[in-house]
PDB file of C-alpha atoms in Angstrom:
ATOM      1  CA  MET A  10     -19.156  81.027 -37.681  1.00  0.00           C
ATOM      2  CA  LYS A  11     -21.935  82.267 -39.998  1.00  0.00           C
ATOM      3  CA  LEU A  12     -21.854  85.844 -38.629  1.00  0.00           C
ATOM      4  CA  THR A  13     -25.028  86.478 -40.597  1.00  0.00           C
ATOM      5  CA  ASP A  14     -25.510  89.862 -39.346  1.00  0.00           C
ATOM      6  CA  TYR A  15     -21.858  90.874 -40.405  1.00  0.00           C
ATOM      7  CA  PHE A  16     -22.857  89.757 -43.924  1.00  0.00           C
ATOM      8  CA  ASN A  17     -25.943  91.923 -43.798  1.00  0.00           C
ATOM      9  CA  VAL A  18     -23.620  94.888 -43.124  1.00  0.00           C
ATOM     10  CA  LEU A  19     -21.148  93.987 -45.875  1.00  0.00           C
ATOM     11  CA  LEU A  20     -23.944  93.689 -48.415  1.00  0.00           C
ATOM     12  CA  LYS A  21     -25.669  96.756 -47.389  1.00  0.00           C
ATOM     13  CA  ASP A  22     -22.668  99.198 -46.900  1.00  0.00           C
ATOM     14  CA  THR A  23     -20.067  97.792 -49.256  1.00  0.00           C
ATOM     15  CA  VAL A  24     -21.332  95.428 -51.927  1.00  0.00           C
ATOM     16  CA  ASN A  25     -24.773  96.534 -53.100  1.00  0.00           C
ATOM     17  CA  LEU A  26     -25.259  99.465 -55.308  1.00  0.00           C
ATOM     18  CA  GLY A  27     -26.807 102.231 -53.333  1.00  0.00           C
ATOM     19  CA  GLN A  28     -30.215 103.779 -54.140  1.00  0.00           C
ATOM     20  CA  VAL A  29     -28.705 107.162 -55.052  1.00  0.00           C
ATOM     21  CA  LYS A  30     -26.586 105.418 -57.846  1.00  0.00           C
ATOM     22  CA  LEU A  31     -29.723 103.207 -58.906  1.00  0.00           C
ATOM     23  CA  ASP A  32     -31.792 106.237 -59.097  1.00  0.00           C
ATOM     24  CA  SER A  33     -29.102 108.011 -61.201  1.00  0.00           C
ATOM     25  CA  LEU A  34     -28.948 104.999 -63.421  1.00  0.00           C
ATOM     26  CA  ASP A  35     -32.664 105.241 -64.042  1.00  0.00           C
ATOM     27  CA  SER A  36     -32.530 108.733 -64.955  1.00  0.00           C
ATOM     28  CA  ARG A  37     -29.709 108.577 -67.322  1.00  0.00           C
ATOM     29  CA  VAL A  38     -31.163 105.414 -69.192  1.00  0.00           C
ATOM     30  CA  GLU A  39     -34.441 107.418 -69.459  1.00  0.00           C
ATOM     31  CA  ALA A  40     -32.448 110.496 -70.852  1.00  0.00           C
ATOM     32  CA  VAL A  41     -30.618 108.488 -73.299  1.00  0.00           C
ATOM     33  CA  TYR A  42     -33.653 106.673 -74.379  1.00  0.00           C
ATOM     34  CA  LYS A  43     -35.486 109.885 -75.025  1.00  0.00           C
ATOM     35  CA  ALA A  44     -32.530 111.184 -77.087  1.00  0.00           C
ATOM     36  CA  LEU A  45     -32.486 108.247 -79.286  1.00  0.00           C
ATOM     37  CA  LYS A  46     -36.404 108.127 -79.449  1.00  0.00           C
ATOM     38  CA  ALA A  47     -36.260 111.829 -80.715  1.00  0.00           C
ATOM     39  CA  ASP A  48     -33.449 111.334 -83.181  1.00  0.00           C
ATOM     40  CA  GLU A  49     -34.829 112.366 -86.738  1.00  0.00           C
ATOM     41  CA  GLN A  50     -32.949 109.419 -88.367  1.00  0.00           C
ATOM     42  CA  ILE A  51     -33.508 106.408 -86.197  1.00  0.00           C
ATOM     43  CA  GLY A  52     -36.184 107.544 -83.757  1.00  0.00           C
ATOM     44  CA  HIS A  53     -38.976 105.768 -85.665  1.00  0.00           C
ATOM     45  CA  LEU A  54     -37.207 102.564 -85.293  1.00  0.00           C
ATOM     46  CA  VAL A  55     -36.953 102.790 -81.490  1.00  0.00           C
ATOM     47  CA  LEU A  56     -39.748 100.872 -79.761  1.00  0.00           C
ATOM     48  CA  GLY A  57     -38.834 100.714 -76.047  1.00  0.00           C
ATOM     49  CA  LYS A  58     -36.147  99.851 -73.600  1.00  0.00           C
ATOM     50  CA  THR A  59     -35.590  97.005 -71.191  1.00  0.00           C
ATOM     51  CA  PRO A  60     -32.908  96.568 -68.387  1.00  0.00           C
ATOM     52  CA  GLN A  61     -30.303  93.912 -69.234  1.00  0.00           C
ATOM     53  CA  GLY A  62     -27.636  91.996 -67.397  1.00  0.00           C
ATOM     54  CA  SER A  63     -26.826  92.509 -63.891  1.00  0.00           C
ATOM     55  CA  TRP A  64     -29.195  95.475 -63.546  1.00  0.00           C
ATOM     56  CA  ALA A  65     -32.214  93.244 -64.684  1.00  0.00           C
ATOM     57  CA  HIS A  66     -30.908  90.291 -62.547  1.00  0.00           C
ATOM     58  CA  LYS A  67     -30.451  92.449 -59.345  1.00  0.00           C
ATOM     59  CA  THR A  68     -26.933  91.412 -59.147  1.00  0.00           C
ATOM     60  CA  ILE A  69     -25.284  94.700 -59.754  1.00  0.00           C
ATOM     61  CA  ILE A  70     -22.689  95.746 -57.294  1.00  0.00           C
ATOM     62  CA  ASN A  71     -20.906  98.786 -56.059  1.00  0.00           C
ATOM     63  CA  PRO A  72     -17.684  99.403 -57.824  1.00  0.00           C
ATOM     64  CA  VAL A  73     -14.457  98.742 -55.872  1.00  0.00           C
ATOM     65  CA  GLY A  74     -12.421 101.858 -55.087  1.00  0.00           C
ATOM     66  CA  SER A  75     -12.638 104.552 -57.769  1.00  0.00           C
ATOM     67  CA  ASN A  76     -13.820 102.149 -60.468  1.00  0.00           C
ATOM     68  CA  GLU A  77     -16.991 102.940 -62.420  1.00  0.00           C
ATOM     69  CA  PHE A  78     -19.941 100.665 -62.408  1.00  0.00           C
ATOM     70  CA  ASP A  79     -21.703  99.617 -65.551  1.00  0.00           C
ATOM     71  CA  ALA A  80     -25.203  98.743 -66.515  1.00  0.00           C
ATOM     72  CA  ASP A  81     -26.786  97.601 -69.863  1.00  0.00           C
ATOM     73  CA  PHE A  82     -30.152  98.118 -71.363  1.00  0.00           C
ATOM     74  CA  MET A  83     -31.755  96.609 -74.471  1.00  0.00           C
ATOM     75  CA  LEU A  84     -32.818  99.199 -77.093  1.00  0.00           C
ATOM     76  CA  ASP A  85     -35.808  97.609 -78.597  1.00  0.00           C
ATOM     77  CA  MET A  86     -35.896  98.406 -82.353  1.00  0.00           C
ATOM     78  CA  SER A  87     -37.970  97.519 -85.237  1.00  0.00           C
ATOM     79  CA  GLU A  88     -36.445  95.809 -88.240  1.00  0.00           C
ATOM     80  CA  ASN A  89     -35.296  97.971 -91.210  1.00  0.00           C
ATOM     81  CA  ALA A  90     -35.349  95.905 -94.411  1.00  0.00           C
ATOM     82  CA  ASP A  91     -32.623  97.966 -95.927  1.00  0.00           C
ATOM     83  CA  TRP A  92     -30.156  96.705 -93.171  1.00  0.00           C
ATOM     84  CA  SER A  93     -31.115  93.106 -93.522  1.00  0.00           C
ATOM     85  CA  ASP A  94     -27.803  92.092 -94.917  1.00  0.00           C
ATOM     86  CA  ASP A  95     -25.934  94.303 -92.686  1.00  0.00           C
ATOM     87  CA  PRO A  96     -26.765  93.822 -88.954  1.00  0.00           C
ATOM     88  CA  LYS A  97     -23.942  95.945 -87.627  1.00  0.00           C
ATOM     89  CA  LYS A  98     -25.770  98.899 -89.088  1.00  0.00           C
ATOM     90  CA  TYR A  99     -27.974  99.069 -86.043  1.00  0.00           C
ATOM     91  CA  ILE A 100     -24.893  99.614 -83.782  1.00  0.00           C
ATOM     92  CA  GLU A 101     -23.524 102.086 -86.267  1.00  0.00           C
ATOM     93  CA  GLU A 102     -26.722 104.097 -86.566  1.00  0.00           C
ATOM     94  CA  VAL A 103     -27.335 104.258 -82.610  1.00  0.00           C
ATOM     95  CA  TYR A 104     -23.738 105.357 -82.372  1.00  0.00           C
ATOM     96  CA  ALA A 105     -24.271 108.074 -85.019  1.00  0.00           C
ATOM     97  CA  ALA A 106     -27.348 109.279 -83.315  1.00  0.00           C
ATOM     98  CA  LEU A 107     -25.448 109.744 -79.942  1.00  0.00           C
ATOM     99  CA  HIS A 108     -22.602 111.337 -81.923  1.00  0.00           C
ATOM    100  CA  ARG A 109     -24.771 114.031 -83.343  1.00  0.00           C
ATOM    101  CA  HIS A 110     -26.565 114.794 -80.136  1.00  0.00           C
ATOM    102  CA  SER A 111     -25.749 118.110 -78.406  1.00  0.00           C
ATOM    103  CA  THR A 112     -25.166 116.300 -74.992  1.00  0.00           C
ATOM    104  CA  TYR A 113     -23.854 112.722 -75.839  1.00  0.00           C
ATOM    105  CA  GLY A 114     -21.780 113.824 -78.691  1.00  0.00           C
ATOM    106  CA  ASN A 115     -19.471 115.602 -76.173  1.00  0.00           C
ATOM    107  CA  MET A 116     -19.348 112.595 -73.960  1.00  0.00           C
ATOM    108  CA  PRO A 117     -17.043 109.631 -74.566  1.00  0.00           C
ATOM    109  CA  HIS A 118     -18.868 107.082 -76.633  1.00  0.00           C
ATOM    110  CA  SER A 119     -17.737 103.976 -78.595  1.00  0.00           C
ATOM    111  CA  ARG A 120     -18.893 101.099 -80.540  1.00  0.00           C
ATOM    112  CA  LYS A 121     -18.265  97.685 -78.886  1.00  0.00           C
ATOM    113  CA  CYS A 122     -19.120  94.207 -80.320  1.00  0.00           C
ATOM    114  CA  ARG A 123     -22.588  94.071 -79.119  1.00  0.00           C
ATOM    115  CA  CYS A 124     -23.431  97.572 -77.865  1.00  0.00           C
ATOM    116  CA  VAL A 125     -22.829 101.264 -77.991  1.00  0.00           C
ATOM    117  CA  ARG A 126     -21.140 102.554 -74.731  1.00  0.00           C
ATOM    118  CA  VAL A 127     -21.666 105.981 -73.172  1.00  0.00           C
ATOM    119  CA  VAL A 128     -19.133 107.015 -70.393  1.00  0.00           C
ATOM    120  CA  TYR A 129     -20.122 109.324 -67.537  1.00  0.00           C
ATOM    121  CA  ALA A 130     -16.989 110.869 -65.847  1.00  0.00           C
ATOM    122  CA  ASN A 131     -15.800 109.324 -62.676  1.00  0.00           C
ATOM    123  CA  SER A 132     -19.087 107.610 -62.329  1.00  0.00           C
ATOM    124  CA  MET A 133     -20.457 104.839 -64.592  1.00  0.00           C
ATOM    125  CA  HIS A 134     -20.747 103.554 -68.263  1.00  0.00           C
ATOM    126  CA  LEU A 135     -23.860 102.704 -70.112  1.00  0.00           C
ATOM    127  CA  ASP A 136     -24.185  99.856 -72.669  1.00  0.00           C
ATOM    128  CA  ILE A 137     -26.937 100.175 -75.168  1.00  0.00           C
ATOM    129  CA  VAL A 138     -27.722  96.866 -76.816  1.00  0.00           C
ATOM    130  CA  PRO A 139     -29.847  97.015 -79.939  1.00  0.00           C
ATOM    131  CA  HIS A 140     -32.326  94.195 -79.669  1.00  0.00           C
ATOM    132  CA  LEU A 141     -34.847  93.104 -82.473  1.00  0.00           C
ATOM    133  CA  ASN A 142     -37.616  90.542 -83.026  1.00  0.00           C
ATOM    134  CA  LEU A 143     -37.044  89.642 -86.614  1.00  0.00           C
ATOM    135  CA  ALA A 144     -39.768  88.831 -89.006  1.00  0.00           C
ATOM    136  CA  ASP A 145     -38.782  85.204 -89.160  1.00  0.00           C
ATOM    137  CA  GLY A 146     -39.445  84.855 -85.508  1.00  0.00           C
ATOM    138  CA  ARG A 147     -35.892  85.143 -84.065  1.00  0.00           C
ATOM    139  CA  GLU A 148     -35.148  87.374 -81.036  1.00  0.00           C
ATOM    140  CA  VAL A 149     -31.673  88.764 -81.628  1.00  0.00           C
ATOM    141  CA  ILE A 150     -28.946  91.239 -80.723  1.00  0.00           C
ATOM    142  CA  VAL A 151     -26.093  92.362 -83.073  1.00  0.00           C
ATOM    143  CA  ASN A 152     -22.508  90.942 -83.252  1.00  0.00           C
ATOM    144  CA  ARG A 153     -20.776  93.941 -84.720  1.00  0.00           C
ATOM    145  CA  ASP A 154     -17.476  92.119 -85.079  1.00  0.00           C
ATOM    146  CA  ASP A 155     -18.951  89.188 -87.208  1.00  0.00           C
ATOM    147  CA  ASN A 156     -21.628  91.510 -88.752  1.00  0.00           C
ATOM    148  CA  ASP A 157     -24.218  88.870 -87.822  1.00  0.00           C
ATOM    149  CA  TRP A 158     -27.144  88.119 -85.490  1.00  0.00           C
ATOM    150  CA  GLU A 159     -26.983  86.517 -82.192  1.00  0.00           C
ATOM    151  CA  GLN A 160     -30.114  84.718 -80.745  1.00  0.00           C
ATOM    152  CA  THR A 161     -31.025  85.843 -77.339  1.00  0.00           C
ATOM    153  CA  ASP A 162     -33.844  85.356 -74.808  1.00  0.00           C
ATOM    154  CA  PRO A 163     -33.342  88.047 -72.091  1.00  0.00           C
ATOM    155  CA  GLN A 164     -36.669  87.588 -70.415  1.00  0.00           C
ATOM    156  CA  GLY A 165     -35.941  83.806 -70.321  1.00  0.00           C
ATOM    157  CA  PHE A 166     -32.728  84.375 -68.468  1.00  0.00           C
ATOM    158  CA  THR A 167     -34.355  86.840 -66.021  1.00  0.00           C
ATOM    159  CA  ASP A 168     -37.161  84.211 -65.271  1.00  0.00           C
ATOM    160  CA  TRP A 169     -34.511  81.582 -64.825  1.00  0.00           C
ATOM    161  CA  MET A 170     -32.665  83.842 -62.353  1.00  0.00           C
ATOM    162  CA  ARG A 171     -35.799  84.609 -60.544  1.00  0.00           C
ATOM    163  CA  ASP A 172     -36.815  80.892 -60.210  1.00  0.00           C
ATOM    164  CA  LYS A 173     -33.391  79.910 -58.990  1.00  0.00           C
ATOM    165  CA  ASP A 174     -33.319  82.710 -56.387  1.00  0.00           C
ATOM    166  CA  THR A 175     -36.652  81.808 -55.170  1.00  0.00           C
ATOM    167  CA  LEU A 176     -35.526  78.178 -54.708  1.00  0.00           C
ATOM    168  CA  ALA A 177     -32.408  79.471 -52.760  1.00  0.00           C
ATOM    169  CA  LYS A 178     -34.725  81.444 -50.495  1.00  0.00           C
ATOM    170  CA  GLY A 179     -33.651  84.785 -51.807  1.00  0.00           C
ATOM    171  CA  ASN A 180     -29.941  84.229 -51.272  1.00  0.00           C
ATOM    172  CA  LEU A 181     -28.592  83.216 -54.666  1.00  0.00           C
ATOM    173  CA  ARG A 182     -28.678  86.893 -55.739  1.00  0.00           C
ATOM    174  CA  LYS A 183     -26.771  88.007 -52.738  1.00  0.00           C
ATOM    175  CA  VAL A 184     -24.099  85.220 -53.215  1.00  0.00           C
ATOM    176  CA  ILE A 185     -23.668  86.269 -56.700  1.00  0.00           C
ATOM    177  CA  ARG A 186     -23.066  89.760 -55.602  1.00  0.00           C
ATOM    178  CA  LEU A 187     -20.591  88.679 -52.888  1.00  0.00           C
ATOM    179  CA  MET A 188     -18.657  86.566 -55.519  1.00  0.00           C
ATOM    180  CA  LYS A 189     -18.600  89.561 -58.048  1.00  0.00           C
ATOM    181  CA  TYR A 190     -17.314  91.705 -55.225  1.00  0.00           C
ATOM    182  CA  LEU A 191     -14.596  89.092 -54.203  1.00  0.00           C
ATOM    183  CA  ARG A 192     -13.462  88.919 -57.740  1.00  0.00           C
ATOM    184  CA  ASP A 193     -13.165  92.733 -58.094  1.00  0.00           C
ATOM    185  CA  HIS A 194     -11.854  93.271 -54.397  1.00  0.00           C
ATOM    186  CA  LYS A 195      -9.287  90.674 -54.709  1.00  0.00           C
ATOM    187  CA  ASN A 196      -8.624  90.885 -58.456  1.00  0.00           C
ATOM    188  CA  SER A 197      -9.425  87.277 -58.288  1.00  0.00           C
ATOM    189  CA  PHE A 198     -10.567  85.130 -61.294  1.00  0.00           C
ATOM    190  CA  THR A 199     -10.202  88.310 -63.453  1.00  0.00           C
ATOM    191  CA  GLY A 200     -11.429  87.723 -66.887  1.00  0.00           C
ATOM    192  CA  THR A 201     -14.422  85.674 -65.849  1.00  0.00           C
ATOM    193  CA  ARG A 202     -17.559  87.713 -67.165  1.00  0.00           C
ATOM    194  CA  SER A 203     -20.466  88.251 -64.899  1.00  0.00           C
ATOM    195  CA  ILE A 204     -22.791  86.313 -67.085  1.00  0.00           C
ATOM    196  CA  LEU A 205     -20.671  83.239 -66.639  1.00  0.00           C
ATOM    197  CA  LEU A 206     -20.198  83.615 -62.845  1.00  0.00           C
ATOM    198  CA  THR A 207     -23.969  84.151 -62.668  1.00  0.00           C
ATOM    199  CA  THR A 208     -24.852  81.136 -64.684  1.00  0.00           C
ATOM    200  CA  LEU A 209     -22.425  78.792 -63.051  1.00  0.00           C
ATOM    201  CA  LEU A 210     -23.520  79.685 -59.539  1.00  0.00           C
ATOM    202  CA  GLY A 211     -27.336  79.623 -60.428  1.00  0.00           C
ATOM    203  CA  GLU A 212     -26.984  76.249 -62.068  1.00  0.00           C
ATOM    204  CA  GLN A 213     -25.669  74.928 -58.556  1.00  0.00           C
ATOM    205  CA  VAL A 214     -29.056  75.552 -57.029  1.00  0.00           C
ATOM    206  CA  THR A 215     -31.269  72.483 -57.203  1.00  0.00           C
ATOM    207  CA  GLU A 216     -34.392  71.430 -55.619  1.00  0.00           C
ATOM    208  CA  LEU A 217     -32.861  68.161 -54.720  1.00  0.00           C
ATOM    209  CA  ARG A 218     -30.406  69.963 -52.292  1.00  0.00           C
ATOM    210  CA  THR A 219     -33.466  71.248 -50.540  1.00  0.00           C
ATOM    211  CA  LEU A 220     -35.166  67.889 -50.261  1.00  0.00           C
ATOM    212  CA  LEU A 221     -32.136  66.403 -48.824  1.00  0.00           C
ATOM    213  CA  ASP A 222     -31.468  69.268 -46.429  1.00  0.00           C
ATOM    214  CA  PRO A 223     -34.120  71.971 -46.038  1.00  0.00           C
ATOM    215  CA  GLY A 224     -31.584  74.306 -44.522  1.00  0.00           C
ATOM    216  CA  TYR A 225     -29.129  74.056 -47.497  1.00  0.00           C
ATOM    217  CA  TYR A 226     -29.883  77.723 -48.612  1.00  0.00           C
ATOM    218  CA  SER A 227     -30.952  78.941 -45.204  1.00  0.00           C
ATOM    219  CA  ASP A 228     -29.154  82.083 -45.005  1.00  0.00           C
ATOM    220  CA  VAL A 229     -26.350  84.049 -46.850  1.00  0.00           C
ATOM    221  CA  PRO A 230     -23.262  82.491 -45.432  1.00  0.00           C
ATOM    222  CA  THR A 231     -24.725  78.864 -45.654  1.00  0.00           C
ATOM    223  CA  THR A 232     -25.708  79.425 -49.325  1.00  0.00           C
ATOM    224  CA  LEU A 233     -22.376  80.941 -50.068  1.00  0.00           C
ATOM    225  CA  LEU A 234     -20.580  78.080 -48.539  1.00  0.00           C
ATOM    226  CA  HIS A 235     -22.612  75.416 -50.362  1.00  0.00           C
ATOM    227  CA  LEU A 236     -22.725  77.193 -53.783  1.00  0.00           C
ATOM    228  CA  VAL A 237     -19.084  77.871 -53.814  1.00  0.00           C
ATOM    229  CA  LYS A 238     -18.279  74.264 -52.772  1.00  0.00           C
ATOM    230  CA  ASP A 239     -20.689  72.704 -55.213  1.00  0.00           C
ATOM    231  CA  LEU A 240     -19.259  74.836 -57.881  1.00  0.00           C
ATOM    232  CA  ASP A 241     -15.790  73.949 -56.947  1.00  0.00           C
ATOM    233  CA  ALA A 242     -16.679  70.119 -57.175  1.00  0.00           C
ATOM    234  CA  TRP A 243     -18.187  70.716 -60.584  1.00  0.00           C
ATOM    235  CA  LEU A 244     -15.189  72.608 -61.670  1.00  0.00           C
ATOM    236  CA  GLN A 245     -12.566  70.068 -60.386  1.00  0.00           C
ATOM    237  CA  ALA A 246     -14.360  67.265 -62.406  1.00  0.00           C
ATOM    238  CA  ARG A 247     -13.777  69.349 -65.496  1.00  0.00           C
ATOM    239  CA  PRO A 248     -10.078  70.288 -66.191  1.00  0.00           C
ATOM    240  CA  THR A 249     -11.028  71.263 -69.752  1.00  0.00           C
ATOM    241  CA  LYS A 250     -13.257  74.248 -70.451  1.00  0.00           C
ATOM    242  CA  PRO A 251     -16.863  72.980 -70.614  1.00  0.00           C
ATOM    243  CA  SER A 252     -19.667  74.171 -72.723  1.00  0.00           C
ATOM    244  CA  ILE A 253     -21.858  76.708 -70.787  1.00  0.00           C
ATOM    245  CA  PRO A 254     -25.406  76.696 -72.407  1.00  0.00           C
ATOM    246  CA  ASP A 255     -27.617  79.873 -71.930  1.00  0.00           C
ATOM    247  CA  PRO A 256     -30.079  78.593 -69.328  1.00  0.00           C
ATOM    248  CA  SER A 257     -32.882  80.565 -70.873  1.00  0.00           C
ATOM    249  CA  GLY A 258     -33.010  77.898 -73.580  1.00  0.00           C
ATOM    250  CA  SER A 259     -32.193  80.331 -76.366  1.00  0.00           C
ATOM    251  CA  GLY A 260     -30.031  77.570 -77.914  1.00  0.00           C
ATOM    252  CA  VAL A 261     -26.890  79.650 -77.751  1.00  0.00           C
ATOM    253  CA  THR A 262     -23.818  79.142 -75.432  1.00  0.00           C
ATOM    254  CA  PHE A 263     -21.515  81.534 -73.641  1.00  0.00           C
ATOM    255  CA  ASP A 264     -18.477  79.564 -74.683  1.00  0.00           C
ATOM    256  CA  HIS A 265     -17.059  82.722 -76.540  1.00  0.00           C
ATOM    257  CA  ARG A 266     -16.825  84.574 -73.335  1.00  0.00           C
ATOM    258  CA  TRP A 267     -13.565  83.029 -72.102  1.00  0.00           C
ATOM    259  CA  GLU A 268     -10.617  80.989 -73.092  1.00  0.00           C
ATOM    260  CA  GLN A 269      -9.076  77.823 -71.735  1.00  0.00           C
ATOM    261  CA  SER A 270      -6.542  79.745 -69.868  1.00  0.00           C
ATOM    262  CA  THR A 271      -9.229  82.055 -68.224  1.00  0.00           C
ATOM    263  CA  TYR A 272     -11.250  79.030 -67.372  1.00  0.00           C
ATOM    264  CA  SER A 273      -8.257  77.212 -65.767  1.00  0.00           C
ATOM    265  CA  TYR A 274      -7.420  80.347 -63.588  1.00  0.00           C
ATOM    266  CA  PHE A 275     -11.099  80.604 -62.537  1.00  0.00           C
ATOM    267  CA  ARG A 276     -11.095  77.006 -61.583  1.00  0.00           C
ATOM    268  CA  ASP A 277      -8.044  77.233 -59.582  1.00  0.00           C
ATOM    269  CA  ARG A 278      -9.149  80.321 -57.749  1.00  0.00           C
ATOM    270  CA  ILE A 279     -12.617  78.955 -56.934  1.00  0.00           C
ATOM    271  CA  HIS A 280     -10.834  75.961 -55.384  1.00  0.00           C
ATOM    272  CA  VAL A 281      -8.928  78.299 -53.168  1.00  0.00           C
ATOM    273  CA  HIS A 282     -11.795  80.281 -52.218  1.00  0.00           C
ATOM    274  CA  ALA A 283     -13.930  77.404 -51.426  1.00  0.00           C
ATOM    275  CA  ALA A 284     -11.373  76.288 -48.761  1.00  0.00           C
ATOM    276  CA  GLU A 285     -11.164  79.852 -47.434  1.00  0.00           C
ATOM    277  CA  ILE A 286     -14.874  80.080 -47.084  1.00  0.00           C
ATOM    278  CA  GLU A 287     -15.246  76.628 -45.365  1.00  0.00           C
ATOM    279  CA  GLU A 288     -12.463  77.484 -42.942  1.00  0.00           C
ATOM    280  CA  ALA A 289     -14.164  80.902 -41.907  1.00  0.00           C
ATOM    281  CA  TYR A 290     -17.618  79.232 -41.639  1.00  0.00           C
ATOM    282  CA  GLU A 291     -16.535  76.350 -39.670  1.00  0.00           C
ATOM    283  CA  GLU A 292     -14.193  78.365 -37.221  1.00  0.00           C
ATOM    284  CA  GLU A 293     -15.865  78.265 -33.787  1.00  0.00           C
ATOM    285  CA  ASP A 294     -13.999  81.147 -32.252  1.00  0.00           C
ATOM    286  CA  LYS A 295     -15.612  84.363 -33.052  1.00  0.00           C
ATOM    287  CA  GLU A 296     -12.655  86.636 -33.320  1.00  0.00           C
ATOM    288  CA  ARG A 297     -10.804  84.220 -35.406  1.00  0.00           C
ATOM    289  CA  SER A 298     -13.818  83.726 -37.674  1.00  0.00           C
ATOM    290  CA  ILE A 299     -14.200  87.419 -38.183  1.00  0.00           C
ATOM    291  CA  GLU A 300     -10.441  87.727 -39.045  1.00  0.00           C
ATOM    292  CA  LEU A 301     -10.929  84.897 -41.665  1.00  0.00           C
ATOM    293  CA  TRP A 302     -14.001  86.333 -43.230  1.00  0.00           C
ATOM    294  CA  GLN A 303     -12.120  89.741 -43.373  1.00  0.00           C
ATOM    295  CA  GLY A 304      -9.332  88.184 -45.071  1.00  0.00           C
ATOM    296  CA  ILE A 305     -11.714  87.087 -47.844  1.00  0.00           C
ATOM    297  CA  PHE A 306     -13.948  90.094 -48.115  1.00  0.00           C
ATOM    298  CA  GLY A 307     -11.961  93.064 -46.422  1.00  0.00           C
ATOM    299  CA  ASP A 308     -12.826  95.413 -43.721  1.00  0.00           C
ATOM    300  CA  GLY A 309     -16.550  95.976 -44.912  1.00  0.00           C
ATOM    301  CA  PHE A 310     -17.163  92.567 -43.130  1.00  0.00           C
ATOM    302  CA  LYS A 311     -17.965  94.026 -39.697  1.00  0.00           C
ATOM    303  CA  ALA A 312     -20.628  94.061 -36.840  1.00  0.00           C
ATOM    304  CA  PRO A 313     -23.744  96.228 -37.245  1.00  0.00           C
ATOM    305  CA  ALA A 314     -23.471  99.642 -35.684  1.00  0.00           C
ATOM    306  CA  THR A 315     -25.193  99.955 -32.321  1.00  0.00           C
ATOM    307  CA  SER A 316     -26.982 103.084 -31.326  1.00  0.00           C
ATOM    308  CA  SER A 317     -25.420 104.936 -28.523  1.00  0.00           C
ATOM    309  CA  SER A 318     -27.125 104.708 -25.109  1.00  0.00           C
ATOM    310  CA  SER A 319     -28.817 107.769 -23.621  1.00  0.00           C
ATOM    311  CA  ALA A 320     -28.187 108.737 -20.032  1.00  0.00           C
ATOM    312  CA  LYS A 321     -31.779 108.444 -19.185  1.00  0.00           C
ATOM    313  CA  PHE A 322     -32.694 105.370 -21.162  1.00  0.00           C
ATOM    314  CA  PRO A 323     -29.755 103.003 -21.468  1.00  0.00           C
ATOM    315  CA  ALA A 324     -29.972 100.679 -24.209  1.00  0.00           C
ATOM    316  CA  ALA A 325     -30.445  97.086 -23.375  1.00  0.00           C
ATOM    317  CA  ALA A 326     -27.554  94.729 -24.223  1.00  0.00           C
ATOM    318  CA  PRO A 327     -28.041  93.446 -27.719  1.00  0.00           C
ATOM    319  CA  ALA A 328     -28.848  89.801 -28.131  1.00  0.00           C
ATOM    320  CA  ALA A 329     -26.091  87.729 -29.754  1.00  0.00           C
ATOM    321  CA  THR A 330     -27.215  87.213 -33.455  1.00  0.00           C
ATOM    322  CA  SER A 331     -23.998  85.541 -34.627  1.00  0.00           C
ATOM    323  CA  THR A 332     -24.350  81.704 -34.736  1.00  0.00           C
ATOM    324  CA  VAL A 333     -21.914  78.862 -34.919  1.00  0.00           C
ATOM    325  CA  GLY A 334     -22.514  77.300 -38.111  1.00  0.00           C
ATOM    326  CA  ARG A 335     -21.641  73.970 -39.598  1.00  0.00           C
ATOM    327  CA  SER A 336     -22.276  72.986 -43.157  1.00  0.00           C
ATOM    328  CA  GLY A 337     -25.990  72.488 -42.618  1.00  0.00           C
ATOM    329  CA  ARG A 338     -25.868  69.272 -44.493  1.00  0.00           C
ATOM    330  CA  ALA A 339     -28.540  66.672 -43.478  1.00  0.00           C
ATOM    331  CA  GLY A 340     -27.252  64.421 -40.857  1.00  0.00           C
TER     332      GLY A 340
END
């Protein structure tokens, strides 16, 4: 069964990052940005800030258990001619600015390959990614490990994500959140970065599918079934790690984000999950279907709460919203 109303509860109460945390994220990013903008040594280089990654793509999820959630933002910076042969200097200097700050200097902070990370106790960590438009026309971020530039097109990726989600009737982002939650909840396909999962699922969304079957992406469970099965078929045809281009058209690939062993594990786990999802979706007995969906997503998969009836005005019996779902394929 589809049990669409159960999926709505799972997303709202368990998977989606709550508004309080989103508001906290906004305020913390603003505070960090103001601190860097006010820094006497690099403040003049700071031009602006832009949400990045799952925050920008609206696929950010609530952490499982006591884990912290993470978010990225681009720190838009102007080019410093003195650092032209030393790209890692941008990360080093952002780190140094935080290190000398009265607040952030006393918080855990570190340098990563492409960002500077600030950790908030028992809550979240924030990755600050220096981002530049170079005089030669390239849009880049820094690879500190290689001390080199990496081309990027964050707006292009965000636009691609929006277009794919629109084609999937607003259900792609929800499916990506569900699959990220499944990864973290089950410790399944660990090691597969969110950018890879997002790209691979998004690439399964095609206009041809909607032409052959207008209901192919009709709701969350149907979209989940089809995207995971389509991804499984794509992966099973490729036992060797394929190249994954950045769909923004930046010209780079995400191949460095995983190894053959990580890819093979991901491929195997998606194959298992595709079968589990299909079984739960096709099960016609409601209680058994609920049990199967809970086996995948946990106890957060549950019926919507119903308001208690008052003695004077008893509530009417709720209409059944769960539907028996087949694959939704044409014919």
